[in-house]
Amino acid sequence: MQPLIILGRDGVLLEPVAGGLLSVSGLCIIPGSLEAVSRLNHAGYRVALTTNQPALGEGRLNIETLNAIHARLAEGLARVGGHLDALLTCPHTEASNCDCRKPGTGMLREIADRLDTPLETVTVIGDDTADIEAARAANAMPLLVLTGHGIATRADYPEVPAFDDLDHAVSWILTQR
Ligand SMILES: [Zn+2]
């Protein structure tokens, strides 16, 4: 079975934007992150992405713009030989109490179902509390990156392995095989 890594989007691949990324022009890739996905792909890993986008539910972001942002991300990945096996978005606001919004486990379970992979074997890489809590609640293994909100998050999770960025986390994963 091909191993599966599930990444957060903002703070892991993309620089977080206060209030959410609302335009293609605001997209800013964290250096080395797309190449890191490609290295995982070429080492035989499947890579999926989850993202909370409450701006959709609030009406500040429409689905066409979100799709354009994700198309641009996919183009950037393709240029370095990478791809995503799944990309799930929670469009709900916190008040909706859905189970897909991280730290809910809905998106992790959906990806694991689709890709027929037990969550106990999955590594989740994120920069914030929601990613780590979702991983734990789903019995996956969390890793923290110190990009995005990672430095602030680290103090609350000293026991979670932490890496400067996705590039460093991937290098560690590939040495663990
Ligand atoms: Zn949701």
Short mmCIF file of C-alpha atoms and ligand atoms in Angstrom, two decimals:
data_model
loop_
_atom_site.label_atom_id
_atom_site.label_comp_id
_atom_site.label_asym_id
_atom_site.label_seq_id
_atom_site.Cartn_x
_atom_site.Cartn_y
_atom_site.Cartn_z
CA MET A 1 0.00 0.00 0.00
CA GLN A 2 1.28 3.45 -0.89
CA PRO A 3 1.66 5.52 2.29
CA LEU A 4 -0.47 8.64 2.64
CA ILE A 5 0.48 12.08 3.93
CA ILE A 6 -2.24 14.67 4.55
CA LEU A 7 -1.18 18.30 4.61
CA GLY A 8 -2.79 21.49 5.75
CA ARG A 9 -2.92 24.08 2.98
CA ASP A 10 -2.46 27.45 4.63
CA GLY A 11 0.69 27.63 6.71
CA VAL A 12 2.14 24.48 5.12
CA LEU A 13 2.05 25.03 1.35
CA LEU A 14 0.75 28.59 1.25
CA GLU A 15 1.50 31.59 3.41
CA PRO A 16 -1.52 32.22 5.62
CA VAL A 17 -3.48 35.39 4.93
CA ALA A 18 -5.43 37.11 7.72
CA GLY A 19 -9.13 36.60 7.00
CA GLY A 20 -8.33 33.89 4.45
CA LEU A 21 -6.88 33.85 0.95
CA LEU A 22 -9.60 35.44 -1.19
CA SER A 23 -7.91 35.89 -4.57
CA VAL A 24 -5.50 34.13 -6.90
CA SER A 25 -3.28 37.19 -6.85
CA GLY A 26 -2.86 36.87 -3.09
CA LEU A 27 -1.48 33.34 -3.38
CA CYS A 28 2.03 33.08 -1.96
CA ILE A 29 3.77 29.72 -1.88
CA ILE A 30 6.03 28.88 1.04
CA PRO A 31 9.47 28.35 -0.52
CA GLY A 32 10.34 24.71 -1.14
CA SER A 33 6.91 23.38 -0.24
CA LEU A 34 5.83 22.36 -3.74
CA GLU A 35 9.14 20.64 -4.38
CA ALA A 36 8.65 18.79 -1.07
CA VAL A 37 5.29 17.43 -2.29
CA SER A 38 6.97 16.30 -5.50
CA ARG A 39 9.67 14.49 -3.53
CA LEU A 40 6.97 12.62 -1.62
CA ASN A 41 5.17 11.74 -4.87
CA HIS A 42 8.36 10.39 -6.40
CA ALA A 43 9.17 8.40 -3.27
CA GLY A 44 5.84 6.59 -3.67
CA TYR A 45 3.71 8.56 -1.21
CA ARG A 46 0.25 9.81 -1.90
CA VAL A 47 -0.33 13.37 -0.77
CA ALA A 48 -3.66 14.97 0.10
CA LEU A 49 -4.64 18.43 1.30
CA THR A 50 -7.32 19.64 3.69
CA THR A 51 -8.32 23.22 4.26
CA ASN A 52 -10.84 25.11 6.37
CA GLN A 53 -12.27 27.96 4.28
CA PRO A 54 -14.99 29.58 6.39
CA ALA A 55 -14.91 32.58 4.04
CA LEU A 56 -16.97 30.41 1.67
CA GLY A 57 -19.73 29.98 4.22
CA GLU A 58 -19.52 33.64 5.15
CA GLY A 59 -19.95 34.65 1.51
CA ARG A 60 -16.59 36.43 1.34
CA LEU A 61 -15.18 33.84 -1.08
CA ASN A 62 -16.97 32.15 -3.96
CA ILE A 63 -16.32 28.68 -5.26
CA GLU A 64 -15.04 29.93 -8.63
CA THR A 65 -12.29 31.90 -6.95
CA LEU A 66 -11.42 28.98 -4.69
CA ASN A 67 -11.24 26.69 -7.71
CA ALA A 68 -8.98 29.19 -9.48
CA ILE A 69 -6.68 29.31 -6.44
CA HIS A 70 -6.49 25.53 -6.36
CA ALA A 71 -5.92 25.35 -10.12
CA ARG A 72 -2.99 27.73 -9.73
CA LEU A 73 -1.64 25.58 -6.91
CA ALA A 74 -1.95 22.46 -9.07
CA GLU A 75 -0.12 24.22 -11.92
CA GLY A 76 2.70 25.15 -9.58
CA LEU A 77 2.92 21.57 -8.39
CA ALA A 78 2.88 20.21 -11.93
CA ARG A 79 5.79 22.46 -12.88
CA VAL A 80 7.95 20.68 -10.29
CA GLY A 81 6.56 17.23 -11.09
CA GLY A 82 4.18 17.02 -8.14
CA HIS A 83 0.49 16.43 -7.67
CA LEU A 84 -2.19 15.98 -5.02
CA ASP A 85 -4.22 12.78 -4.75
CA ALA A 86 -7.08 14.57 -2.99
CA LEU A 87 -7.98 18.10 -1.91
CA LEU A 88 -10.86 18.64 0.50
CA THR A 89 -12.28 21.96 1.63
CA CYS A 90 -14.57 22.63 4.58
CA PRO A 91 -16.74 25.57 3.48
CA HIS A 92 -18.50 25.97 6.82
CA THR A 93 -18.23 28.54 9.54
CA GLU A 94 -17.34 27.62 13.09
CA ALA A 95 -20.96 28.21 14.13
CA SER A 96 -22.23 25.50 11.78
CA ASN A 97 -20.78 22.73 13.96
CA CYS A 98 -20.00 20.54 10.96
CA ASP A 99 -17.60 17.67 11.49
CA CYS A 100 -15.41 18.49 8.50
CA ARG A 101 -14.07 21.75 9.91
CA LYS A 102 -10.72 20.98 11.57
CA PRO A 103 -10.18 20.06 14.41
CA GLY A 104 -13.09 17.85 13.34
CA THR A 105 -11.96 14.66 11.67
CA GLY A 106 -14.44 14.59 8.77
CA MET A 107 -12.00 15.54 6.02
CA LEU A 108 -9.32 13.14 7.26
CA ARG A 109 -11.85 10.29 7.37
CA GLU A 110 -13.18 11.15 3.92
CA ILE A 111 -9.70 11.09 2.38
CA ALA A 112 -8.80 7.87 4.17
CA ASP A 113 -12.01 6.27 2.88
CA ARG A 114 -11.52 7.47 -0.69
CA LEU A 115 -7.91 6.35 -0.79
CA ASP A 116 -8.66 3.18 1.15
CA THR A 117 -6.00 3.83 3.77
CA PRO A 118 -6.27 3.28 7.54
CA LEU A 119 -5.85 6.58 9.40
CA GLU A 120 -3.53 4.88 11.89
CA THR A 121 -0.95 4.74 9.08
CA VAL A 122 -1.39 8.36 7.98
CA THR A 123 0.92 11.26 8.80
CA VAL A 124 -0.76 14.67 9.09
CA ILE A 125 1.42 17.77 8.67
CA GLY A 126 0.08 21.08 9.87
CA ASP A 127 0.95 24.42 11.39
CA ASP A 128 -1.86 24.94 13.87
CA THR A 129 -3.82 23.47 16.75
CA ALA A 130 -6.71 22.41 14.50
CA ASP A 131 -4.44 20.20 12.36
CA ILE A 132 -2.79 18.54 15.35
CA GLU A 133 -6.04 17.98 17.25
CA ALA A 134 -7.72 16.55 14.14
CA ALA A 135 -4.79 14.18 13.58
CA ARG A 136 -4.89 12.99 17.16
CA ALA A 137 -8.66 12.54 17.20
CA ALA A 138 -8.36 10.46 14.02
CA ASN A 139 -5.48 8.34 15.40
CA ALA A 140 -3.13 9.65 12.72
CA MET A 141 0.39 10.89 13.45
CA PRO A 142 0.76 14.67 13.63
CA LEU A 143 3.86 16.57 12.59
CA LEU A 144 4.24 20.31 13.08
CA VAL A 145 5.87 22.73 10.67
CA LEU A 146 7.14 26.04 12.00
CA THR A 147 5.88 27.96 8.99
CA GLY A 148 2.50 29.75 9.15
CA HIS A 149 1.31 29.65 12.76
CA GLY A 150 3.69 26.85 13.68
CA ILE A 151 5.96 28.77 16.01
CA ALA A 152 3.02 29.90 18.13
CA THR A 153 1.55 26.39 18.09
CA ARG A 154 4.73 24.64 19.15
CA ALA A 155 4.57 25.72 22.80
CA ASP A 156 1.31 23.80 23.28
CA TYR A 157 2.65 20.58 21.68
CA PRO A 158 6.26 20.08 22.79
CA GLU A 159 5.90 16.32 22.21
CA VAL A 160 4.91 16.65 18.53
CA PRO A 161 7.90 16.45 16.16
CA ALA A 162 8.48 19.92 14.71
CA PHE A 163 10.37 20.96 11.58
CA ASP A 164 11.40 24.31 10.13
CA ASP A 165 9.17 23.80 7.09
CA LEU A 166 7.64 21.14 4.86
CA ASP A 167 10.93 20.57 3.08
CA HIS A 168 12.59 19.59 6.38
CA ALA A 169 9.61 17.49 7.49
CA VAL A 170 9.70 15.55 4.21
CA SER A 171 13.42 14.96 4.48
CA TRP A 172 12.83 13.45 7.93
CA ILE A 173 9.93 11.29 6.69
CA LEU A 174 12.03 9.93 3.85
CA THR A 175 14.86 8.98 6.22
CA GLN A 176 12.39 7.09 8.46
CA ARG A 177 11.39 4.58 5.79
ZN ZN B 1 -17.35 21.72 7.39
#
